[in-house]
Amino acid sequence: KAGVTQTPRYLIKTRGQQVTLSCSPISGHRSVSWYQQTPGQGLQFLFEYFSETQRNKGNFPGRFSGRQFSNSRSEMNVSTLELGDSALYLCASSFEGGRAEGTFGSGTRLTVV
Amino acid sequence: GDSVTQMEGPVTLSEEAFLTINCTYTATGYPSLFWYVQYPGEGLQLLLKATKADDKGSNKGFEATYRKETTSFHLEKGSVQVSDSAVYFCAASNTGKLIFGQGTTLQVKP
């Protein structure tokens, strides 16, 4: 059974640009959540999508957005990149979401220069 | 808001030593509790979980018991191995999002 796939693994962008990250969940999973991991702030929840609808949102500026497609694949977009957006972005999928644990992908390492 | 507090690391142990990593949470209601492990360059792997008071989660020799009265979920292992060296995260979930502790780095020396 394939795991959660995140692409790309590594990304270097320039300040002011925008970026799109992709997450393909485990087959059959309908919930995808995104997290940002930085040395200073640790792991912080960005948002959760379930059946193409955003179900939960963390405390991030509007530059961070996401969406989910009918096949449950999800993308997150960060516009007008700032140096502080450099982080490991992790997604997790689960069948239902809610209080259930997620299975995490290996993450996308974004570096903003 | 909800929060999770873990003991500060790094924790350095000799192989076969006993491990305890403390974790306490603040949350409304009765969250599900988790321990995740992260190896260098990788994502998070679920180590164990507990969904209600007095539940004990266990996996690969690791154990943690959901203590409602002390709002704690301490991770223990009787005999650590070098291969257990990693970062360990305690997390709570009440509303569909995981709230993580800051992580505890464990280094096990041969």
mmCIF file of C-alpha atoms in Angstrom:
data_model
loop_
_atom_site.group_PDB
_atom_site.id
_atom_site.type_symbol
_atom_site.label_atom_id
_atom_site.label_comp_id
_atom_site.label_asym_id
_atom_site.label_seq_id
_atom_site.Cartn_x
_atom_site.Cartn_y
_atom_site.Cartn_z
ATOM 1 C CA LYS A 1 0.000 0.000 0.000
ATOM 2 C CA ALA A 2 1.574 3.283 -1.098
ATOM 3 C CA GLY A 3 2.130 5.872 1.595
ATOM 4 C CA VAL A 4 1.547 9.605 1.540
ATOM 5 C CA THR A 5 3.494 11.185 -1.309
ATOM 6 C CA GLN A 6 4.660 14.759 -1.191
ATOM 7 C CA THR A 7 6.250 16.533 -4.129
ATOM 8 C CA PRO A 8 8.687 18.029 -4.604
ATOM 9 C CA ARG A 9 11.029 16.923 -1.788
ATOM 10 C CA TYR A 10 13.134 20.058 -1.974
ATOM 11 C CA LEU A 11 12.443 23.522 -3.296
ATOM 12 C CA ILE A 12 14.372 26.779 -3.374
ATOM 13 C CA LYS A 13 12.448 29.973 -4.061
ATOM 14 C CA THR A 14 13.189 33.667 -4.002
ATOM 15 C CA ARG A 15 11.495 36.071 -1.638
ATOM 16 C CA GLY A 16 8.314 37.465 -3.200
ATOM 17 C CA GLN A 17 7.653 34.438 -5.388
ATOM 18 C CA GLN A 18 4.853 31.975 -4.878
ATOM 19 C CA VAL A 19 5.033 28.207 -4.487
ATOM 20 C CA THR A 20 2.693 25.232 -4.772
ATOM 21 C CA LEU A 21 3.262 21.990 -2.894
ATOM 22 C CA SER A 22 1.459 18.742 -3.594
ATOM 23 C CA CYS A 23 0.269 15.905 -1.374
ATOM 24 C CA SER A 24 -1.189 12.606 -2.556
ATOM 25 C CA PRO A 25 -2.862 10.756 0.320
ATOM 26 C CA ILE A 26 -3.062 7.041 0.940
ATOM 27 C CA SER A 27 -5.646 5.465 -1.322
ATOM 28 C CA GLY A 28 -9.071 5.687 0.303
ATOM 29 C CA HIS A 29 -8.121 8.449 2.705
ATOM 30 C CA ARG A 30 -10.349 11.485 2.399
ATOM 31 C CA SER A 31 -8.772 13.862 4.887
ATOM 32 C CA VAL A 32 -5.537 15.740 4.273
ATOM 33 C CA SER A 33 -3.918 18.044 6.820
ATOM 34 C CA TRP A 34 -0.929 20.302 6.367
ATOM 35 C CA TYR A 35 1.682 21.274 8.964
ATOM 36 C CA GLN A 36 4.644 23.608 8.982
ATOM 37 C CA GLN A 37 7.765 22.566 10.884
ATOM 38 C CA THR A 38 10.429 25.120 11.798
ATOM 39 C CA PRO A 39 13.201 25.026 14.415
ATOM 40 C CA GLY A 40 11.743 28.047 16.203
ATOM 41 C CA GLN A 41 8.004 27.377 16.151
ATOM 42 C CA GLY A 42 8.005 23.597 15.963
ATOM 43 C CA LEU A 43 5.098 21.838 14.269
ATOM 44 C CA GLN A 44 2.106 24.037 13.550
ATOM 45 C CA PHE A 45 -1.191 23.130 11.941
ATOM 46 C CA LEU A 46 -2.008 24.937 8.713
ATOM 47 C CA PHE A 47 -5.326 23.487 7.530
ATOM 48 C CA GLU A 48 -7.337 20.325 7.005
ATOM 49 C CA TYR A 49 -9.357 19.349 3.953
ATOM 50 C CA PHE A 50 -12.028 16.690 3.843
ATOM 51 C CA SER A 51 -13.985 15.809 0.718
ATOM 52 C CA GLU A 52 -12.771 18.967 -1.050
ATOM 53 C CA THR A 53 -13.856 21.262 1.799
ATOM 54 C CA GLN A 54 -11.638 23.064 4.242
ATOM 55 C CA ARG A 55 -12.735 21.766 7.608
ATOM 56 C CA ASN A 56 -10.241 23.358 9.928
ATOM 57 C CA LYS A 57 -7.741 26.176 9.712
ATOM 58 C CA GLY A 58 -4.738 27.185 11.776
ATOM 59 C CA ASN A 59 -3.469 30.603 12.631
ATOM 60 C CA PHE A 60 -1.557 31.515 9.480
ATOM 61 C CA PRO A 61 -1.846 34.587 7.249
ATOM 62 C CA GLY A 62 -3.961 34.548 4.116
ATOM 63 C CA ARG A 63 -0.834 34.048 1.995
ATOM 64 C CA PHE A 64 -1.165 30.375 2.899
ATOM 65 C CA SER A 65 -3.969 28.633 1.092
ATOM 66 C CA GLY A 66 -4.882 25.153 0.034
ATOM 67 C CA ARG A 67 -7.326 23.062 -1.868
ATOM 68 C CA GLN A 68 -8.330 19.470 -2.311
ATOM 69 C CA PHE A 69 -9.366 17.746 -5.494
ATOM 70 C CA SER A 70 -12.024 15.112 -6.061
ATOM 71 C CA ASN A 71 -9.377 12.355 -5.927
ATOM 72 C CA SER A 72 -8.382 13.664 -2.443
ATOM 73 C CA ARG A 73 -5.019 14.966 -3.626
ATOM 74 C CA SER A 74 -4.264 18.290 -2.020
ATOM 75 C CA GLU A 75 -2.149 21.289 -2.830
ATOM 76 C CA MET A 76 -1.029 24.150 -0.675
ATOM 77 C CA ASN A 77 0.055 27.490 -2.027
ATOM 78 C CA VAL A 78 2.133 30.189 -0.422
ATOM 79 C CA SER A 79 2.149 33.559 -2.133
ATOM 80 C CA THR A 80 4.580 36.432 -1.684
ATOM 81 C CA LEU A 81 7.155 34.247 0.008
ATOM 82 C CA GLU A 82 9.053 35.571 3.003
ATOM 83 C CA LEU A 83 12.322 34.322 4.443
ATOM 84 C CA GLY A 84 10.410 33.068 7.481
ATOM 85 C CA ASP A 85 8.405 30.683 5.298
ATOM 86 C CA SER A 86 11.480 28.476 5.011
ATOM 87 C CA ALA A 87 10.371 25.245 6.644
ATOM 88 C CA LEU A 88 9.573 21.589 6.243
ATOM 89 C CA TYR A 89 5.961 21.295 5.109
ATOM 90 C CA LEU A 90 4.328 18.029 6.078
ATOM 91 C CA CYS A 91 1.021 16.622 5.056
ATOM 92 C CA ALA A 92 -0.890 13.855 6.756
ATOM 93 C CA SER A 93 -3.781 11.818 5.475
ATOM 94 C CA SER A 94 -6.454 9.863 7.293
ATOM 95 C CA PHE A 95 -9.719 8.201 6.447
ATOM 96 C CA GLU A 96 -11.937 10.518 8.448
ATOM 97 C CA GLY A 97 -9.857 13.207 10.130
ATOM 98 C CA GLY A 98 -11.407 14.434 13.325
ATOM 99 C CA ARG A 99 -9.591 12.971 16.315
ATOM 100 C CA ALA A 100 -7.907 10.305 14.268
ATOM 101 C CA GLU A 101 -4.177 10.169 13.791
ATOM 102 C CA GLY A 102 -2.752 10.898 10.383
ATOM 103 C CA THR A 103 -0.127 9.112 8.330
ATOM 104 C CA PHE A 104 2.537 11.602 7.398
ATOM 105 C CA GLY A 105 4.498 12.043 4.210
ATOM 106 C CA SER A 106 8.234 12.752 4.147
ATOM 107 C CA GLY A 107 7.625 16.445 3.622
ATOM 108 C CA THR A 108 8.720 19.185 1.267
ATOM 109 C CA ARG A 109 11.726 21.215 2.394
ATOM 110 C CA LEU A 110 11.170 24.809 1.222
ATOM 111 C CA THR A 111 14.034 27.272 1.366
ATOM 112 C CA VAL A 112 13.326 30.935 0.650
ATOM 113 C CA VAL A 113 16.359 33.018 -0.296
ATOM 114 C CA GLY B 1 -6.113 27.168 23.649
ATOM 115 C CA ASP B 2 -4.969 23.589 23.693
ATOM 116 C CA SER B 3 -1.279 22.987 24.274
ATOM 117 C CA VAL B 4 1.233 20.197 24.793
ATOM 118 C CA THR B 5 4.406 20.497 26.853
ATOM 119 C CA GLN B 6 7.311 18.066 26.602
ATOM 120 C CA MET B 7 10.465 17.827 28.626
ATOM 121 C CA GLU B 8 13.378 19.665 27.122
ATOM 122 C CA GLY B 9 16.087 17.708 25.397
ATOM 123 C CA PRO B 10 18.411 16.475 24.320
ATOM 124 C CA VAL B 11 18.242 13.289 26.299
ATOM 125 C CA THR B 12 21.408 11.208 26.112
ATOM 126 C CA LEU B 13 21.325 7.605 27.304
ATOM 127 C CA SER B 14 23.511 4.553 27.103
ATOM 128 C CA GLU B 15 22.207 1.512 25.273
ATOM 129 C CA GLU B 16 19.860 -0.632 27.425
ATOM 130 C CA ALA B 17 19.042 2.282 29.743
ATOM 131 C CA PHE B 18 15.473 3.098 30.802
ATOM 132 C CA LEU B 19 13.785 5.946 28.969
ATOM 133 C CA THR B 20 11.150 8.382 30.152
ATOM 134 C CA ILE B 21 10.054 11.434 28.179
ATOM 135 C CA ASN B 22 7.496 13.531 30.006
ATOM 136 C CA CYS B 23 4.467 15.006 28.270
ATOM 137 C CA THR B 24 1.568 16.998 29.713
ATOM 138 C CA TYR B 25 -1.350 18.543 27.892
ATOM 139 C CA THR B 26 -3.909 21.280 28.357
ATOM 140 C CA ALA B 27 -7.137 20.753 26.457
ATOM 141 C CA THR B 28 -10.872 20.969 26.762
ATOM 142 C CA GLY B 29 -12.670 17.675 26.933
ATOM 143 C CA TYR B 30 -10.857 14.431 26.315
ATOM 144 C CA PRO B 31 -8.417 14.632 23.435
ATOM 145 C CA SER B 32 -6.786 11.678 21.759
ATOM 146 C CA LEU B 33 -3.087 11.521 22.613
ATOM 147 C CA PHE B 34 -0.202 10.417 20.416
ATOM 148 C CA TRP B 35 3.523 9.915 20.293
ATOM 149 C CA TYR B 36 5.238 10.430 16.966
ATOM 150 C CA VAL B 37 8.885 9.798 16.085
ATOM 151 C CA GLN B 38 10.928 11.616 13.457
ATOM 152 C CA TYR B 39 14.185 10.236 12.079
ATOM 153 C CA PRO B 40 16.629 12.588 10.339
ATOM 154 C CA GLY B 41 15.395 13.748 6.956
ATOM 155 C CA GLU B 42 12.047 12.013 7.300
ATOM 156 C CA GLY B 43 8.454 12.800 8.173
ATOM 157 C CA LEU B 44 6.647 11.773 11.314
ATOM 158 C CA GLN B 45 5.807 8.179 12.134
ATOM 159 C CA LEU B 46 3.069 7.318 14.571
ATOM 160 C CA LEU B 47 4.603 5.420 17.469
ATOM 161 C CA LEU B 48 1.552 4.861 19.676
ATOM 162 C CA LYS B 49 -1.743 6.401 20.677
ATOM 163 C CA ALA B 50 -4.457 6.399 23.342
ATOM 164 C CA THR B 51 -7.976 7.678 22.924
ATOM 165 C CA LYS B 52 -9.410 7.675 26.436
ATOM 166 C CA ALA B 53 -8.409 7.877 30.074
ATOM 167 C CA ASP B 54 -6.363 4.942 31.424
ATOM 168 C CA ASP B 55 -5.737 3.595 27.922
ATOM 169 C CA LYS B 56 -2.195 2.346 27.417
ATOM 170 C CA GLY B 57 -0.654 2.673 23.989
ATOM 171 C CA SER B 58 2.287 0.437 23.146
ATOM 172 C CA ASN B 59 4.493 -0.323 20.169
ATOM 173 C CA LYS B 60 8.070 -1.570 19.621
ATOM 174 C CA GLY B 61 8.730 -1.686 23.362
ATOM 175 C CA PHE B 62 7.499 1.865 23.943
ATOM 176 C CA GLU B 63 4.526 2.526 26.226
ATOM 177 C CA ALA B 64 2.473 5.499 27.366
ATOM 178 C CA THR B 65 -0.627 5.680 29.581
ATOM 179 C CA TYR B 66 -3.331 8.330 29.269
ATOM 180 C CA ARG B 67 -3.565 9.871 32.745
ATOM 181 C CA LYS B 68 -6.558 12.177 32.919
ATOM 182 C CA GLU B 69 -6.012 13.142 36.563
ATOM 183 C CA THR B 70 -2.505 14.455 35.854
ATOM 184 C CA THR B 71 -3.168 15.372 32.181
ATOM 185 C CA SER B 72 -0.073 13.434 31.222
ATOM 186 C CA PHE B 73 1.045 10.924 28.602
ATOM 187 C CA HIS B 74 4.653 10.064 29.444
ATOM 188 C CA LEU B 75 6.615 7.879 27.026
ATOM 189 C CA GLU B 76 8.641 4.986 28.484
ATOM 190 C CA LYS B 77 10.864 2.214 27.202
ATOM 191 C CA GLY B 78 12.602 -0.321 29.361
ATOM 192 C CA SER B 79 15.764 -0.741 27.304
ATOM 193 C CA VAL B 80 16.703 1.691 24.548
ATOM 194 C CA GLN B 81 18.785 0.847 21.506
ATOM 195 C CA VAL B 82 21.037 2.994 19.337
ATOM 196 C CA SER B 83 18.393 2.723 16.616
ATOM 197 C CA ASP B 84 15.925 4.578 18.889
ATOM 198 C CA SER B 85 17.916 7.797 18.435
ATOM 199 C CA ALA B 86 15.441 10.276 16.950
ATOM 200 C CA VAL B 87 13.181 13.185 17.833
ATOM 201 C CA TYR B 88 10.010 12.288 19.716
ATOM 202 C CA PHE B 89 6.852 14.401 19.593
ATOM 203 C CA CYS B 90 3.888 14.210 21.906
ATOM 204 C CA ALA B 91 0.609 15.403 20.370
ATOM 205 C CA ALA B 92 -3.042 15.882 21.272
ATOM 206 C CA SER B 93 -6.065 16.036 18.997
ATOM 207 C CA ASN B 94 -9.506 17.269 19.914
ATOM 208 C CA THR B 95 -10.914 18.915 16.830
ATOM 209 C CA GLY B 96 -9.195 17.379 13.850
ATOM 210 C CA LYS B 97 -5.858 19.090 14.195
ATOM 211 C CA LEU B 98 -2.819 17.778 16.007
ATOM 212 C CA ILE B 99 -1.271 20.027 18.649
ATOM 213 C CA PHE B 100 2.372 19.081 19.067
ATOM 214 C CA GLY B 101 4.883 19.512 21.814
ATOM 215 C CA GLN B 102 8.257 20.986 20.944
ATOM 216 C CA GLY B 103 9.900 17.603 20.493
ATOM 217 C CA THR B 104 12.556 15.816 22.519
ATOM 218 C CA THR B 105 15.766 14.655 20.902
ATOM 219 C CA LEU B 106 16.958 11.268 22.114
ATOM 220 C CA GLN B 107 20.518 10.168 21.542
ATOM 221 C CA VAL B 108 21.466 6.637 22.518
ATOM 222 C CA LYS B 109 25.161 5.810 22.757
ATOM 223 C CA PRO B 110 26.560 2.279 22.380
#
